[in-house]
CSV table of C-alpha atoms and ligand atoms in Angstrom, one decimal:
chain,number,residue,atom,x,y,z
A,1,MET,CA,-7.5,11.9,14.9
A,2,SER,CA,-8.9,11.5,18.4
A,3,THR,CA,-7.4,8.1,19.3
A,4,PRO,CA,-3.8,7.6,18.5
A,5,PHE,CA,-2.8,5.0,15.9
A,6,PRO,CA,-1.5,2.2,18.1
A,7,GLU,CA,2.1,0.8,17.9
A,8,ARG,CA,2.5,-2.8,16.8
A,9,VAL,CA,5.4,-4.6,15.4
A,10,THR,CA,6.6,-8.2,15.0
A,11,GLU,CA,9.8,-9.3,16.7
A,12,TYR,CA,11.2,-10.2,13.3
A,13,TYR,CA,10.6,-6.7,11.8
A,14,ALA,CA,11.8,-4.8,14.9
A,15,ALA,CA,15.0,-6.8,14.7
A,16,LEU,CA,15.7,-5.3,11.3
A,17,ALA,CA,16.1,-1.9,12.8
A,18,ARG,CA,19.7,-1.1,13.8
A,19,ARG,CA,18.5,1.7,16.1
A,20,ARG,CA,15.1,2.2,17.5
A,21,ASP,CA,15.2,5.8,16.6
A,22,PRO,CA,12.8,6.7,13.8
A,23,ALA,CA,14.8,9.9,13.0
A,24,CYS,CA,17.8,7.8,11.9
A,25,ASP,CA,16.7,4.3,10.9
A,26,PRO,CA,14.6,3.6,7.9
A,27,ILE,CA,13.0,0.5,9.5
A,28,ALA,CA,12.3,2.2,12.9
A,29,ALA,CA,10.8,5.2,11.0
A,30,GLN,CA,8.1,2.8,9.7
A,31,PHE,CA,7.0,1.3,13.1
A,32,VAL,CA,8.1,3.6,16.0
A,33,PRO,CA,5.5,6.4,16.6
A,34,GLN,CA,6.8,9.9,16.6
A,35,PRO,CA,5.4,12.8,18.7
A,36,SER,CA,4.6,14.7,15.5
A,37,GLU,CA,1.9,12.1,14.7
A,38,THR,CA,-0.5,13.9,16.9
A,39,ASP,CA,-0.1,17.1,14.8
A,40,ARG,CA,-2.5,17.5,11.9
A,41,ALA,CA,-1.1,19.5,9.0
A,42,PRO,CA,-3.6,21.8,7.3
A,43,ALA,CA,-3.9,19.6,4.2
A,44,GLU,CA,-4.4,16.4,6.1
A,45,THR,CA,-7.6,14.5,6.7
A,46,ASP,CA,-8.6,11.3,8.4
A,47,ASP,CA,-9.8,9.7,5.2
A,48,PRO,CA,-7.6,11.2,2.4
A,49,LEU,CA,-8.8,8.8,-0.3
A,50,GLN,CA,-12.5,9.3,0.6
A,51,ASP,CA,-13.1,5.6,1.0
A,52,HIS,CA,-16.4,6.6,2.7
A,53,ARG,CA,-17.6,8.3,-0.5
A,54,TYR,CA,-17.2,5.2,-2.5
A,55,ALA,CA,-18.5,2.6,-0.1
A,56,PRO,CA,-21.8,1.1,-1.2
A,57,LEU,CA,-21.6,-1.3,1.7
A,58,ASP,CA,-19.7,-1.8,4.9
A,59,ARG,CA,-16.1,-3.0,4.0
A,60,LEU,CA,-16.5,-2.5,0.3
A,61,VAL,CA,-14.9,0.4,-1.7
A,62,HIS,CA,-16.1,0.5,-5.2
A,63,ARG,CA,-14.4,3.4,-6.9
A,64,TYR,CA,-13.6,2.1,-10.4
A,65,THR,CA,-16.2,0.3,-12.5
A,66,ASP,CA,-14.4,-2.9,-13.0
A,67,ARG,CA,-12.5,-3.2,-9.7
A,68,ALA,CA,-13.8,-3.4,-6.1
A,69,LEU,CA,-11.8,-3.4,-2.9
A,70,ILE,CA,-12.8,-5.4,0.1
A,71,LEU,CA,-11.6,-4.4,3.6
A,72,THR,CA,-11.1,-7.9,4.9
A,73,THR,CA,-9.9,-7.0,8.4
A,74,ASP,CA,-8.7,-4.0,10.3
A,75,ARG,CA,-5.7,-5.8,11.7
A,76,CYS,CA,-2.1,-5.8,10.6
A,77,ALA,CA,1.1,-7.5,11.8
A,78,VAL,CA,2.8,-4.1,12.0
A,79,TYR,CA,1.1,-0.8,12.1
A,80,CYS,CA,3.0,1.3,9.5
A,81,ARG,CA,3.4,4.9,10.7
A,82,HIS,CA,2.6,6.1,7.2
A,83,CYS,CA,-0.7,4.1,6.9
A,84,PHE,CA,-3.2,6.1,4.9
A,85,ARG,CA,-6.1,3.9,5.9
A,86,ARG,CA,-5.6,4.6,9.6
A,87,HIS,CA,-9.2,5.8,9.8
A,88,PHE,CA,-10.1,2.1,9.4
A,89,THR,CA,-7.0,0.1,10.4
A,90,GLU,CA,-7.1,-1.2,14.0
A,91,ARG,CA,-10.3,0.6,14.9
A,92,GLY,CA,-11.5,-2.6,16.7
A,93,SER,CA,-13.8,-4.1,14.1
A,94,GLY,CA,-11.6,-7.2,13.4
A,95,ALA,CA,-12.1,-9.5,10.5
A,96,ILE,CA,-15.1,-9.1,8.2
A,97,SER,CA,-18.2,-10.8,9.6
A,98,GLU,CA,-20.3,-13.4,7.8
A,99,GLU,CA,-23.1,-10.8,7.4
A,100,GLN,CA,-20.8,-8.2,5.9
A,101,LEU,CA,-19.4,-10.9,3.5
A,102,ASN,CA,-22.8,-12.1,2.5
A,103,ALA,CA,-23.9,-8.6,1.7
A,104,ILE,CA,-20.8,-8.0,-0.4
A,105,LEU,CA,-21.3,-11.3,-2.3
A,106,GLU,CA,-24.8,-10.4,-3.1
A,107,TYR,CA,-23.7,-7.0,-4.3
A,108,LEU,CA,-20.9,-8.5,-6.5
A,109,ALA,CA,-23.3,-11.0,-8.0
A,110,ARG,CA,-25.4,-8.1,-9.2
A,111,GLN,CA,-22.3,-6.3,-10.6
A,112,PRO,CA,-20.9,-8.4,-13.5
A,113,GLN,CA,-18.8,-5.5,-14.7
A,114,VAL,CA,-16.5,-6.1,-11.7
A,115,THR,CA,-13.8,-8.4,-12.9
A,116,GLU,CA,-11.1,-7.6,-10.4
A,117,LEU,CA,-11.1,-7.8,-6.6
A,118,LEU,CA,-8.6,-6.2,-4.3
A,119,LEU,CA,-8.4,-7.8,-0.8
A,120,SER,CA,-7.0,-5.2,1.5
A,121,GLY,CA,-7.6,-3.9,5.0
A,122,GLY,CA,-5.7,-4.0,7.3
A,123,ASP,CA,-3.8,-6.9,6.2
A,124,PRO,CA,-5.8,-9.9,4.8
A,125,LEU,CA,-3.1,-12.4,5.6
A,126,THR,CA,-3.4,-11.7,9.3
A,127,ILE,CA,-6.8,-13.4,9.1
A,128,GLU,CA,-6.7,-17.0,10.3
A,129,PRO,CA,-5.7,-19.1,7.2
A,130,GLU,CA,-8.8,-21.4,7.2
A,131,ARG,CA,-11.1,-18.4,7.4
A,132,PHE,CA,-9.2,-16.5,4.7
A,133,GLU,CA,-9.3,-19.6,2.4
A,134,ALA,CA,-13.1,-19.8,3.1
A,135,ILE,CA,-13.5,-16.1,2.1
A,136,LEU,CA,-11.5,-16.8,-1.2
A,137,GLU,CA,-13.7,-19.8,-1.9
A,138,ARG,CA,-16.9,-17.8,-1.6
A,139,LEU,CA,-15.6,-15.0,-3.7
A,140,TYR,CA,-14.6,-17.3,-6.5
A,141,ARG,CA,-18.0,-19.0,-6.3
A,142,VAL,CA,-19.5,-15.6,-7.4
A,143,ASN,CA,-17.2,-15.6,-10.4
A,144,ALA,CA,-14.6,-18.2,-11.0
A,145,SER,CA,-12.6,-15.9,-13.4
A,146,TYR,CA,-12.1,-13.0,-11.0
A,147,ILE,CA,-8.7,-11.5,-10.9
A,148,VAL,CA,-7.8,-11.2,-7.2
A,149,ARG,CA,-5.1,-9.1,-5.8
A,150,VAL,CA,-4.2,-9.9,-2.2
A,151,CYS,CA,-2.6,-6.7,-0.8
A,152,THR,CA,-0.4,-7.7,2.2
A,153,ARG,CA,2.8,-6.7,4.0
A,154,VAL,CA,3.0,-10.1,5.7
A,155,PRO,CA,5.9,-11.4,3.5
A,156,VAL,CA,7.9,-8.3,4.6
A,157,VAL,CA,6.9,-8.1,8.3
A,158,MET,CA,6.2,-11.7,9.2
A,159,PRO,CA,7.6,-13.9,6.4
A,160,SER,CA,7.3,-17.1,8.4
A,161,ARG,CA,3.5,-16.9,8.1
A,162,VAL,CA,3.8,-17.4,4.4
A,163,ASP,CA,4.4,-21.2,4.8
A,164,GLU,CA,4.0,-24.0,2.2
A,165,ARG,CA,0.3,-24.4,3.1
A,166,LEU,CA,-0.6,-20.8,2.6
A,167,ALA,CA,1.5,-20.4,-0.5
A,168,ALA,CA,-0.2,-23.6,-2.0
A,169,ALA,CA,-3.7,-22.3,-1.0
A,170,LEU,CA,-3.0,-19.0,-2.8
A,171,GLY,CA,-1.4,-20.8,-5.8
A,172,ARG,CA,-4.5,-23.0,-6.3
A,173,ARG,CA,-6.5,-19.9,-7.3
A,174,GLU,CA,-6.6,-18.8,-10.9
A,175,GLY,CA,-5.9,-15.2,-11.5
A,176,LEU,CA,-4.6,-14.5,-8.0
A,177,TRP,CA,-1.8,-12.1,-7.5
A,178,LEU,CA,0.0,-11.0,-4.4
A,179,VAL,CA,0.8,-7.3,-3.9
A,180,THR,CA,3.2,-6.6,-1.2
A,181,GLN,CA,4.9,-3.4,0.2
A,182,VAL,CA,8.7,-3.3,0.5
A,183,ASN,CA,9.9,0.2,1.2
A,184,HIS,CA,13.6,-0.3,1.9
A,185,PRO,CA,16.2,-2.8,0.5
A,186,ARG,CA,17.0,-3.9,4.1
A,187,GLU,CA,13.6,-5.4,4.2
A,188,LEU,CA,14.6,-7.9,1.5
A,189,THR,CA,16.1,-10.4,4.0
A,190,PRO,CA,16.8,-14.1,3.3
A,191,ASP,CA,13.5,-14.8,5.2
A,192,CYS,CA,11.5,-12.4,3.1
A,193,ALA,CA,13.2,-13.7,-0.1
A,194,ALA,CA,12.2,-17.3,0.9
A,195,ALA,CA,8.6,-16.3,1.5
A,196,LEU,CA,8.4,-14.7,-1.9
A,197,ARG,CA,10.1,-17.7,-3.5
A,198,ARG,CA,7.5,-20.0,-1.8
A,199,LEU,CA,4.7,-18.0,-3.3
A,200,GLN,CA,6.3,-18.0,-6.8
A,201,ARG,CA,7.0,-21.7,-6.7
A,202,HIS,CA,3.3,-22.2,-6.2
A,203,GLY,CA,2.5,-20.0,-9.1
A,204,VAL,CA,1.6,-16.8,-7.4
A,205,PRO,CA,3.0,-13.7,-9.2
A,206,VAL,CA,4.1,-11.0,-6.8
A,207,LEU,CA,4.0,-7.2,-7.4
A,208,ASN,CA,5.4,-4.5,-5.1
A,209,GLN,CA,4.0,-1.1,-4.1
A,210,SER,CA,6.4,1.1,-2.3
A,211,VAL,CA,5.5,4.3,-0.5
A,212,LEU,CA,7.9,7.2,-1.0
A,213,LEU,CA,8.9,8.1,2.6
A,214,ARG,CA,11.1,10.8,4.1
A,215,GLY,CA,14.0,9.3,5.9
A,216,VAL,CA,13.2,5.8,4.6
A,217,ASN,CA,13.7,5.7,0.9
A,218,ASP,CA,13.9,9.4,-0.4
A,219,ASP,CA,17.2,9.1,-2.1
A,220,LEU,CA,18.5,7.7,-5.3
A,221,GLU,CA,20.8,5.0,-3.9
A,222,THR,CA,18.1,3.5,-1.7
A,223,LEU,CA,15.5,3.4,-4.4
A,224,THR,CA,18.0,2.0,-6.9
A,225,ALA,CA,18.9,-0.8,-4.5
A,226,LEU,CA,15.3,-1.4,-3.7
A,227,PHE,CA,14.0,-1.8,-7.2
A,228,LYS,CA,17.0,-3.8,-8.4
A,229,GLY,CA,16.7,-6.0,-5.4
A,230,LEU,CA,13.0,-6.6,-6.1
A,231,LEU,CA,13.6,-7.4,-9.7
A,232,GLN,CA,16.3,-9.8,-8.7
A,233,LEU,CA,13.7,-11.6,-6.6
A,234,ARG,CA,11.4,-11.6,-9.6
A,235,VAL,CA,9.0,-9.1,-8.1
A,236,LYS,CA,7.9,-6.3,-10.3
A,237,PRO,CA,8.0,-2.8,-8.8
A,238,TYR,CA,4.5,-1.7,-9.7
A,239,TYR,CA,3.8,1.6,-8.0
A,240,LEU,CA,5.9,4.1,-6.0
A,241,PHE,CA,3.2,6.0,-4.1
A,242,GLN,CA,3.2,9.6,-3.2
A,243,ALA,CA,2.3,9.4,0.5
A,244,ASP,CA,-1.3,10.4,1.0
A,245,LEU,CA,-2.4,13.3,3.1
A,246,ALA,CA,-3.3,11.2,6.1
A,247,ALA,CA,-3.5,12.9,9.5
A,248,GLY,CA,-0.2,12.9,11.5
A,249,THR,CA,2.0,11.7,8.6
A,250,ARG,CA,3.5,15.0,7.4
A,251,HIS,CA,7.0,14.2,8.8
A,252,LEU,CA,7.1,11.2,6.5
A,253,ARG,CA,6.0,12.9,3.3
A,254,VAL,CA,8.3,13.9,0.4
A,255,SER,CA,7.3,16.7,-1.9
A,256,ILE,CA,6.1,15.9,-5.4
A,257,GLU,CA,8.9,18.0,-6.9
A,258,GLU,CA,11.4,15.8,-5.0
A,259,GLY,CA,9.6,12.7,-6.1
A,260,LEU,CA,9.6,13.7,-9.8
A,261,GLU,CA,13.3,14.6,-9.6
A,262,LEU,CA,14.1,11.1,-8.1
A,263,MET,CA,12.1,9.5,-10.9
A,264,ARG,CA,14.0,11.5,-13.5
A,265,ARG,CA,17.3,10.3,-12.1
A,266,LEU,CA,16.1,6.7,-11.5
A,267,ARG,CA,15.1,6.5,-15.2
A,268,MET,CA,18.8,6.9,-16.1
A,269,ARG,CA,19.9,4.3,-13.5
A,270,VAL,CA,17.6,1.3,-13.7
A,271,SER,CA,16.2,-0.9,-16.4
A,272,GLY,CA,12.6,-0.6,-17.7
A,273,PRO,CA,11.1,-3.4,-15.6
A,274,ALA,CA,12.7,-2.1,-12.4
A,275,LEU,CA,11.0,1.3,-12.8
A,276,PRO,CA,7.6,1.7,-11.0
A,277,VAL,CA,4.9,4.2,-11.9
A,278,TYR,CA,5.2,7.2,-9.5
A,279,ALA,CA,1.5,7.3,-8.5
A,280,LEU,CA,-0.9,9.5,-6.6
A,281,ASP,CA,-4.3,8.6,-5.5
A,282,GLN,CA,-6.5,11.6,-6.3
A,283,PRO,CA,-10.0,10.9,-5.3
A,284,GLY,CA,-12.4,11.6,-8.2
A,285,ALA,CA,-9.8,11.0,-10.9
A,286,GLY,CA,-10.5,8.0,-13.2
A,287,GLY,CA,-7.7,6.0,-11.6
A,288,LYS,CA,-4.4,6.6,-9.9
A,289,LEU,CA,-2.5,9.4,-11.5
A,290,ASN,CA,0.9,8.8,-13.0
A,291,LEU,CA,2.6,11.9,-11.6
A,292,GLU,CA,5.2,12.0,-14.4
A,293,ILE,CA,2.3,12.5,-16.9
A,294,ALA,CA,-0.3,14.2,-14.7
A,295,PHE,CA,2.0,16.9,-13.2
A,296,HIS,CA,1.4,20.3,-14.9
A,297,GLY,CA,3.2,22.7,-12.6
A,298,ILE,CA,2.8,24.6,-9.4
A,299,GLU,CA,0.5,27.5,-8.6
A,300,GLY,CA,1.1,29.0,-5.2
A,301,GLU,CA,0.2,26.3,-2.6
A,302,SER,CA,-1.2,23.8,-5.2
A,303,TYR,CA,0.1,21.3,-7.6
A,304,ILE,CA,-1.8,21.3,-10.9
A,305,LEU,CA,-2.6,17.8,-11.9
A,306,ARG,CA,-4.5,16.5,-14.9
A,307,ASP,CA,-6.1,13.1,-15.4
A,308,GLY,CA,-6.4,11.1,-18.6
A,309,GLU,CA,-9.6,13.0,-19.6
A,310,GLY,CA,-8.0,16.4,-19.2
A,311,ARG,CA,-9.8,17.2,-15.9
A,312,GLU,CA,-7.7,19.4,-13.7
A,313,TYR,CA,-7.1,18.9,-9.9
A,314,ARG,CA,-5.4,21.2,-7.4
A,315,TYR,CA,-3.5,19.1,-4.9
A,316,PRO,CA,-2.2,20.8,-1.7
A,317,ARG,CA,1.5,21.6,-1.8
A,318,GLU,CA,3.2,21.6,1.6
A,319,LEU,CA,6.5,23.1,2.5
A,320,PRO,CA,8.8,20.8,4.5
A,321,SER,CA,8.0,20.9,8.2
A,322,ALA,CA,11.3,19.4,9.4
A,323,VAL,CA,14.5,18.2,8.0
A,324,TYR,CA,15.5,14.6,8.7
A,325,PRO,CA,18.7,13.0,7.7
A,326,SER,CA,18.3,10.9,4.6
A,327,SER,CA,18.1,7.2,4.9
A,328,GLU,CA,21.1,4.9,4.8
A,329,LEU,CA,21.5,1.4,3.4
B,401,PLP,C1,-5.9,1.5,-5.9
B,401,PLP,C2,-7.3,1.1,-5.9
B,401,PLP,C3,-7.7,0.2,-6.9
B,401,PLP,C4,-6.7,-0.4,-7.9
B,401,PLP,O1,-6.1,0.5,-8.7
B,401,PLP,P1,-5.0,0.0,-9.8
B,401,PLP,O2,-4.5,1.3,-10.4
B,401,PLP,O3,-5.7,-0.9,-10.7
B,401,PLP,O4,-3.9,-0.7,-9.0
B,401,PLP,C5,-9.0,-0.2,-6.9
B,401,PLP,N1,-9.9,0.2,-6.0
B,401,PLP,C6,-9.5,1.2,-5.1
B,401,PLP,C7,-10.5,1.7,-4.1
B,401,PLP,C8,-8.2,1.6,-5.0
B,401,PLP,O5,-7.8,2.5,-4.1
B,402,SF4,S1,0.1,-3.1,6.5
B,402,SF4,FE1,-1.1,-1.7,5.1
B,402,SF4,S2,-3.0,-1.3,6.2
B,402,SF4,FE2,-1.6,-2.2,7.7
B,402,SF4,S3,-0.7,-0.4,8.7
B,402,SF4,FE3,0.7,-1.0,7.0
B,402,SF4,S4,0.0,0.3,5.3
B,402,SF4,FE4,-1.7,0.3,6.9
């Protein structure tokens, strides 16, 4: 990556860190840049999910027949150090333009098999609320029964932004879900809980996608507290993502062997609804791979993975580059 991924954090989120040292605080690790971000590990790329390959239009990723993902803005309230979409995030393009939106709407009108839209970015809820509501309105005019997933970290990093008005605007839309990203139980503050409750009170169901991160949540105690805490707030832990091979993120990755071992032990610890799917985004596979099913062993420097149709993938296996102390509650 030629230009470094910028640092940005809300006052609220920064205050959750007990120390501003990414090597020993699970919150700081998510927003304080580390020198190793400028290193590129051999397996890493700028666009690990190959968004470019599946982009029929600017700002649109159409990888699965029935689902399309719209890159609504390149801005976020906090730039997560593990961001896998850093080739797009904060590259200066800002919110989607009217021309880009018009082109996407025309495309969608010609693709009736698309029944589900993911609004991502960047973080869609950093868009000015009136504009965001106008975007929603236009999407639902293409198909009033779209299922829409708004993928946002705003409830976690800037919960005050999820006010009554925004929660009500989201709640008015049929089939709209909010998908957030809580990675550590300390992020489940009273403010965050209040934002989630506002959404739920207005009828918006909330799912969570966590990313498995070295020094943040790579231990059984933390993950147990995280998933139980989410369930208690009526948020379903949906995915636990294997961190993608994004340039400069190696120090944050956990190996797939460790991830599988954590899942095996978690299964004996938490209830069914508290357990997410340990998922990997393998470009070219029919969907995200459930690693507990897809994993078929190790051959040298590759993991052998199989998708639902039996197709085999070799996924790069890395050896740990550094040892960080594990996270604390
Ligand atoms: C993850 C993703 C989806 C949604 O996948 P689910 O498994 O349904 O959550 C859709 N489109 C793209 C491009 C994605 O990366
Ligand atoms: S909020 Fe999402 S898109 Fe933005 S930096 Fe974090 S992971 Fe990346």
